[in-house]
Structures are given as structure tokens and as C-alpha cells.
GROMACS .gro file of C-alpha atoms in nm:
model
  291
    1MET     CA    1  15.083  10.687   4.403
    2ASP     CA    2  15.451  10.766   4.449
    3ARG     CA    3  15.642  10.437   4.469
    4LEU     CA    4  15.867  10.564   4.749
    5SER     CA    5  15.571  10.666   4.965
    6THR     CA    6  15.377  10.341   4.916
    7ARG     CA    7  15.353  10.157   5.248
    8VAL     CA    8  15.353   9.781   5.183
    9ALA     CA    9  15.242   9.546   5.463
   10VAL     CA   10  15.341   9.179   5.473
   11ALA     CA   11  15.087   8.933   5.613
   12THR     CA   12  15.054   8.555   5.634
   13ASP     CA   13  14.858   8.287   5.819
   14SER     CA   14  14.958   8.076   6.118
   15ASN     CA   15  15.052   7.785   5.889
   16SER     CA   16  15.381   7.974   5.854
   17GLY     CA   17  15.462   7.886   6.216
   18ILE     CA   18  15.506   8.256   6.297
   19THR     CA   19  15.344   8.322   6.634
   20GLN     CA   20  15.147   8.633   6.720
   21MET     CA   21  15.433   8.746   6.946
   22GLU     CA   22  15.692   8.696   6.670
   23ALA     CA   23  15.464   8.879   6.426
   24LYS     CA   24  15.469   9.189   6.648
   25GLU     CA   25  15.850   9.173   6.666
   26LEU     CA   26  15.879   9.135   6.288
   27GLY     CA   27  15.623   9.404   6.209
   28ILE     CA   28  15.389   9.173   6.018
   29SER     CA   29  15.035   9.038   6.066
   30VAL     CA   30  14.937   8.670   6.108
   31LEU     CA   31  14.586   8.539   6.047
   32PRO     CA   32  14.514   8.254   6.294
   33MET     CA   33  14.390   7.935   6.129
   34PRO     CA   34  14.075   7.775   6.271
   35PHE     CA   35  14.053   7.412   6.387
   36MET     CA   36  13.743   7.210   6.465
   37ILE     CA   37  13.811   6.991   6.769
   38ASN     CA   38  13.519   6.772   6.870
   39GLU     CA   39  13.301   7.022   6.679
   40GLU     CA   40  13.427   7.322   6.877
   41THR     CA   41  13.620   7.598   6.695
   42PHE     CA   42  13.970   7.694   6.810
   43PHE     CA   43  14.216   7.943   6.661
   44GLU     CA   44  14.586   7.862   6.635
   45ASP     CA   45  14.801   8.058   6.882
   46ILE     CA   46  14.494   8.250   7.005
   47THR     CA   47  14.273   7.991   7.178
   48LEU     CA   48  14.485   7.687   7.087
   49SER     CA   49  14.850   7.650   7.185
   50GLN     CA   50  15.088   7.381   7.058
   51GLU     CA   51  15.070   7.208   7.400
   52GLU     CA   52  14.689   7.210   7.408
   53PHE     CA   53  14.673   7.082   7.051
   54TYR     CA   54  14.891   6.777   7.126
   55GLU     CA   55  14.704   6.706   7.448
   56LYS     CA   56  14.377   6.696   7.255
   57LEU     CA   57  14.534   6.482   6.981
   58LYS     CA   58  14.673   6.241   7.243
   59GLY     CA   59  14.330   6.220   7.406
   60GLY     CA   60  14.179   6.095   7.079
   61ALA     CA   61  13.992   6.414   6.997
   62ASN     CA   62  13.860   6.454   6.643
   63VAL     CA   63  14.082   6.733   6.506
   64VAL     CA   64  13.995   6.883   6.166
   65THR     CA   65  14.155   7.177   5.990
   66SER     CA   66  13.925   7.448   5.865
   67GLN     CA   67  13.941   7.756   5.645
   68PRO     CA   68  13.909   8.105   5.790
   69SER     CA   69  13.570   8.257   5.716
   70PRO     CA   70  13.558   8.509   5.428
   71GLU     CA   71  13.447   8.774   5.679
   72SER     CA   72  13.747   8.716   5.906
   73VAL     CA   73  13.992   8.734   5.614
   74MET     CA   74  13.843   9.058   5.482
   75GLU     CA   75  13.833   9.218   5.827
   76PHE     CA   76  14.197   9.114   5.878
   77TRP     CA   77  14.297   9.292   5.556
   78LYS     CA   78  14.080   9.599   5.625
   79ASP     CA   79  14.249   9.645   5.964
   80ILE     CA   80  14.593   9.634   5.801
   81LEU     CA   81  14.489   9.880   5.528
   82LYS     CA   82  14.407  10.140   5.794
   83GLU     CA   83  14.784  10.184   5.830
   84TYR     CA   84  14.921  10.060   5.495
   85ASP     CA   85  14.851  10.125   5.127
   86GLU     CA   86  14.901   9.767   5.004
   87ILE     CA   87  14.931   9.414   5.141
   88VAL     CA   88  15.138   9.116   5.031
   89TYR     CA   89  14.944   8.820   5.174
   90ILE     CA   90  15.123   8.482   5.183
   91PRO     CA   91  14.887   8.194   5.273
   92MET     CA   92  14.974   7.823   5.286
   93SER     CA   93  15.017   7.629   4.962
   94SER     CA   94  14.710   7.605   4.739
   95GLY     CA   95  14.799   7.237   4.697
   96LEU     CA   96  14.740   7.174   5.069
   97SER     CA   97  14.439   7.393   5.140
   98GLY     CA   98  14.158   7.575   4.966
   99SER     CA   99  14.223   7.888   5.175
  100CYS     CA  100  14.467   8.026   4.916
  101GLN     CA  101  14.209   8.005   4.637
  102SER     CA  102  13.949   8.165   4.864
  103ALA     CA  103  14.189   8.449   4.946
  104LEU     CA  104  14.258   8.507   4.575
  105MET     CA  105  13.884   8.544   4.511
  106LEU     CA  106  13.832   8.774   4.809
  107SER     CA  107  14.125   8.995   4.708
  108GLU     CA  108  13.934   9.095   4.392
  109GLU     CA  109  13.720   9.317   4.616
  110PHE     CA  110  14.024   9.527   4.714
  111ASP     CA  111  14.115   9.695   4.381
  112GLY     CA  112  14.468   9.555   4.369
  113LYS     CA  113  14.555   9.667   4.722
  114VAL     CA  114  14.580   9.303   4.837
  115GLN     CA  115  14.819   9.081   4.644
  116VAL     CA  116  14.778   8.712   4.736
  117VAL     CA  117  15.092   8.506   4.678
  118ASN     CA  118  15.031   8.150   4.556
  119ASN     CA  119  15.387   8.021   4.593
  120GLN     CA  120  15.324   7.665   4.717
  121ARG     CA  121  15.496   7.706   5.054
  122ILE     CA  122  15.410   7.574   5.400
  123SER     CA  123  15.561   7.592   5.749
  124VAL     CA  124  15.928   7.698   5.758
  125THR     CA  125  15.946   7.759   5.381
  126GLN     CA  126  15.632   7.977   5.402
  127ARG     CA  127  15.796   8.162   5.690
  128GLN     CA  128  16.102   8.226   5.472
  129SER     CA  129  15.876   8.367   5.201
  130VAL     CA  130  15.743   8.616   5.457
  131LEU     CA  131  16.097   8.724   5.549
  132ASP     CA  132  16.187   8.748   5.178
  133ALA     CA  133  15.877   8.962   5.115
  134MET     CA  134  15.983   9.202   5.388
  135LEU     CA  135  16.329   9.226   5.235
  136LEU     CA  136  16.188   9.292   4.887
  137ALA     CA  137  15.938   9.553   5.014
  138GLY     CA  138  16.226   9.718   5.200
  139ARG     CA  139  16.408   9.746   4.868
  140GLY     CA  140  16.119   9.949   4.731
  141MET     CA  141  15.913   9.686   4.548
  142ASN     CA  142  15.537   9.736   4.550
  143ALA     CA  143  15.298   9.456   4.649
  144ALA     CA  144  15.242   9.332   4.291
  145GLU     CA  145  15.618   9.316   4.227
  146VAL     CA  146  15.679   9.121   4.550
  147LYS     CA  147  15.401   8.875   4.456
  148ASP     CA  148  15.551   8.826   4.110
  149PHE     CA  149  15.900   8.768   4.249
  150LEU     CA  150  15.787   8.515   4.512
  151GLU     CA  151  15.574   8.318   4.265
  152LYS     CA  152  15.865   8.290   4.022
  153ASP     CA  153  16.082   8.175   4.315
  154LYS     CA  154  15.829   7.922   4.448
  155PHE     CA  155  16.004   7.597   4.357
  156ASN     CA  156  16.335   7.702   4.514
  157SER     CA  157  16.250   7.514   4.833
  158SER     CA  158  16.221   7.157   4.961
  159ILE     CA  159  16.087   6.984   5.272
  160TYR     CA  160  16.141   6.620   5.375
  161ILE     CA  161  15.947   6.485   5.675
  162MET     CA  162  16.006   6.158   5.861
  163LEU     CA  163  15.698   6.031   6.045
  164ASP     CA  164  15.699   5.851   6.376
  165THR     CA  165  15.357   5.693   6.329
  166LEU     CA  166  15.118   5.602   6.048
  167TYR     CA  167  14.813   5.633   6.273
  168TYR     CA  168  14.718   5.987   6.170
  169LEU     CA  169  14.766   5.928   5.797
  170LYS     CA  170  14.533   5.629   5.828
  171LYS     CA  171  14.284   5.828   6.039
  172GLY     CA  172  14.273   6.102   5.777
  173GLY     CA  173  14.221   5.850   5.497
  174ARG     CA  174  14.554   5.933   5.333
  175ILE     CA  175  14.669   5.569   5.342
  176THR     CA  176  14.467   5.248   5.360
  177PRO     CA  177  14.428   5.063   5.692
  178ALA     CA  178  14.612   4.764   5.536
  179ALA     CA  179  14.911   4.976   5.438
  180ALA     CA  180  14.915   5.133   5.784
  181ALA     CA  181  14.902   4.789   5.951
  182ILE     CA  182  15.192   4.655   5.741
  183GLY     CA  183  15.396   4.971   5.799
  184THR     CA  184  15.335   4.958   6.175
  185MET     CA  185  15.421   4.588   6.192
  186LEU     CA  186  15.748   4.647   6.005
  187ARG     CA  187  15.810   4.961   6.215
  188LEU     CA  188  15.859   5.165   5.900
  189LYS     CA  189  15.942   5.536   5.923
  190PRO     CA  190  15.793   5.690   5.608
  191VAL     CA  191  15.970   5.992   5.464
  192LEU     CA  192  15.736   6.236   5.290
  193GLN     CA  193  15.825   6.534   5.073
  194ILE     CA  194  15.671   6.870   4.993
  195GLN     CA  195  15.788   6.996   4.654
  196GLY     CA  196  15.540   7.269   4.577
  197GLU     CA  197  15.192   7.130   4.537
  198LYS     CA  198  15.136   6.874   4.811
  199LEU     CA  199  15.259   6.615   5.059
  200ASP     CA  200  15.385   6.305   4.873
  201ALA     CA  201  15.557   5.979   4.964
  202PHE     CA  202  15.934   5.987   4.912
  203ALA     CA  203  16.093   5.681   5.080
  204LYS     CA  204  16.051   5.423   5.356
  205ALA     CA  205  16.309   5.385   5.634
  206ARG     CA  206  16.345   5.098   5.880
  207THR     CA  207  16.502   5.313   6.153
  208SER     CA  208  16.515   5.679   6.253
  209ASN     CA  209  16.885   5.696   6.168
  210GLN     CA  210  16.818   5.561   5.819
  211GLY     CA  211  16.533   5.809   5.779
  212LYS     CA  212  16.759   6.099   5.877
  213SER     CA  213  17.025   5.982   5.629
  214ILE     CA  214  16.763   5.968   5.353
  215MET     CA  215  16.650   6.324   5.430
  216ILE     CA  216  17.005   6.462   5.455
  217ASN     CA  217  17.107   6.303   5.123
  218ALA     CA  218  16.788   6.428   4.954
  219ILE     CA  219  16.831   6.785   5.078
  220ARG     CA  220  17.197   6.785   4.974
  221ALA     CA  221  17.102   6.663   4.625
  222ASP     CA  222  16.841   6.940   4.594
  223MET     CA  223  17.091   7.206   4.704
  224GLU     CA  224  17.355   7.088   4.457
  225ASN     CA  225  17.136   6.991   4.160
  226ARG     CA  226  16.850   7.241   4.181
  227PHE     CA  227  16.955   7.539   4.392
  228GLY     CA  228  17.312   7.613   4.282
  229GLY     CA  229  17.524   7.456   4.554
  230ALA     CA  230  17.523   7.351   4.923
  231LYS     CA  231  17.677   7.674   5.051
  232ALA     CA  232  17.573   7.880   5.354
  233ASP     CA  233  17.562   8.201   5.150
  234ASN     CA  234  17.325   8.036   4.902
  235ILE     CA  235  17.081   7.834   5.115
  236TRP     CA  236  16.862   7.873   5.423
  237LEU     CA  237  16.860   7.539   5.610
  238GLU     CA  238  16.588   7.462   5.862
  239ILE     CA  239  16.461   7.186   6.089
  240ALA     CA  240  16.096   7.145   6.184
  241HIS     CA  241  15.928   6.890   6.411
  242THR     CA  242  15.600   6.790   6.574
  243LYS     CA  243  15.645   6.775   6.953
  244ASN     CA  244  15.995   6.633   6.908
  245GLU     CA  245  16.232   6.909   7.022
  246GLU     CA  246  16.505   6.690   7.172
  247ALA     CA  247  16.539   6.488   6.850
  248ALA     CA  248  16.534   6.815   6.650
  249ASN     CA  249  16.828   6.950   6.852
  250GLN     CA  250  17.018   6.625   6.798
  251LEU     CA  251  16.945   6.644   6.422
  252LYS     CA  252  17.084   6.999   6.421
  253GLU     CA  253  17.418   6.871   6.555
  254GLU     CA  254  17.426   6.606   6.281
  255LEU     CA  255  17.341   6.860   6.012
  256LEU     CA  256  17.613   7.099   6.128
  257LYS     CA  257  17.869   6.821   6.070
  258GLU     CA  258  17.731   6.767   5.719
  259PHE     CA  259  17.689   7.138   5.641
  260PRO     CA  260  17.944   7.332   5.848
  261GLY     CA  261  17.897   7.707   5.864
  262PHE     CA  262  17.519   7.698   5.811
  263ASP     CA  263  17.289   7.885   6.048
  264ILE     CA  264  17.020   7.623   6.115
  265ALA     CA  265  16.687   7.732   6.265
  266ILE     CA  266  16.451   7.493   6.447
  267SER     CA  267  16.073   7.549   6.446
  268PRO     CA  268  15.762   7.348   6.535
  269LEU     CA  269  15.571   7.230   6.227
  270SER     CA  270  15.242   7.408   6.165
  271LEU     CA  271  14.945   7.249   6.341
  272SER     CA  272  14.770   7.213   6.004
  273VAL     CA  273  15.044   6.966   5.902
  274ALA     CA  274  15.074   6.815   6.250
  275CYS     CA  275  14.710   6.706   6.263
  276HIS     CA  276  14.769   6.487   5.954
  277ILE     CA  277  15.101   6.332   6.062
  278GLY     CA  278  15.088   6.334   6.442
  279PRO     CA  279  15.362   6.396   6.701
  280GLY     CA  280  15.719   6.269   6.682
  281SER     CA  281  15.801   6.376   6.326
  282LEU     CA  282  16.124   6.540   6.208
  283ALA     CA  283  16.168   6.753   5.899
  284ILE     CA  284  16.456   6.910   5.709
  285ALA     CA  285  16.383   7.202   5.480
  286CYS     CA  286  16.585   7.435   5.263
  287CYS     CA  287  16.517   7.751   5.064
  288LYS     CA  288  16.742   7.923   4.814
  289LYS     CA  289  16.843   8.268   4.939
  290ILE     CA  290  16.728   8.557   4.726
  291THR     CA  291  16.991   8.796   4.594
   0.00000   0.00000   0.00000
């Protein structure tokens, strides 16, 4: 097939934080992730809004993330291939969900027309991968070339997340009840990190201000030591949060003083992350810009 006439679609899942409405504006497709809430299935941004999700969480509902069914993934791709020749599909990090591995297996049925990107991204960094994929496809790359580029670029991003509560980590079995009790008693604000594979502990803060300082210093160190410099023409800088918009806006003002000239976007964290960490979190993320 003539490279110039190859129509390459970019698709992702709702872990990217891209809503169905935004997807239409961007010209991409977003697969909604399923959630089991009190044993009933909901789909992110289709039958489950951010507001409804937090209401159910607050009410003590049992919220569990789930993988899309193989049938729904394949139908999603088949619909896209009615209009396009190839798909670059960017799911959430394989270190955080099995859905990436499932997608890689399912893509084998599509004779190379579906290229699944395993680039260890989630939330705002996954969203940036989608925007990068669109840019690369616009430059004339085919789906396999875009996949290759994004996977080589995968570790050029960082996320640091400060939690407001340890309750949801304890509920999900990610920390012991004893550790949660001590942390709650001391009013600790854990700072977690996502560097590729999975969510890991990074530091413990006694106050929100200390937690923000830890995240700002960590993101600056990554920019300068790993990504070639803390410059607006080199780095995308982003804030994410779980039901904490006012604090996110305040953090933006603080970041603009630290990093003048940056265009800082604010987005809600994906519900798949939110169900493990609960409301009230703040995150700072950065991605190296592609050239």
C-alpha cells in the first residue's frame, strides 16, 4: 500500500482521561473501561461519570476495575477499520493492567493492521502519547513506525502523586492495615511515583505543602537529569487530581512560579487510578516533547 495513502487511526482507552467528547474533537477513538460497582457493570464516561464514580466511592460501594471483553475490543477496532487502513492503539501501562497484554494477543488476528503500543503510560502521560501519535502519523509514519517510536520514548515521562488518604490503598490490599493505621495517626501524605511499570512508594510527607515541595523537586530533577533540561520547549508539564480541582488550580499557580513560561494543563486522574487511591489526591507529571 502506498505510504502516502495509508490512513492511520489513533485510538486509546479511557484510562488516558480523554473523554468521548474530546475524542470527537481530536479525531480519535476511546474505548471505555468497565468497572464493577456492587457487582453491576459500568463504563467510564458512558454510563459512569466522574461525579457518579465519587458518589459511589463515598457511599462505600465496592468498586473494582475490570478489563474490556475481547469481543468489545475487537468490535471497537473493526469499526475503526471501516474508515482507516491501520490503527495505533495506546492502552494503559501493562504494569498496571492486564488489558495491554490482552490487546497485544487480540491484535494478532488483524494481520498487522492494529499496532498495540506497550509504552508504560497512564493518565496524562498516556494522553500525551496519543497526541504524539497523531503528530507522528501526520508526518507520514505508518502504524508500526509510530508504535516503535512511542515504545522507544516510553521512559521519557514521570508522575508523582500525593495521596490525601490511605483508606483506599488499605482496602485494595496494597498496604497493610497496620501501616495504614500508623500513617493515618501521623497524618502522613504519601507521595507515590509512576516510572514506567507501576505505582510505587516514593516519599512520605507530614503536610500537603511538604508533599507538594517533594513532588516539585522530584519533577525538576527528572527534567534536568533525565529529560535534557527544565525548559518549556523541551517538556510538557501537567497536573492531575482526584476530585480536588481547587487544590489543583492552586498548585498550578505554584508551579508557574517555579517553571515560568510553561503551559500547564490540569486533568482529572483516570478512574482506574482513582479507585485505588481515592479522592483528594494531587499529581504532577511531565513528558519530554518529541522533536
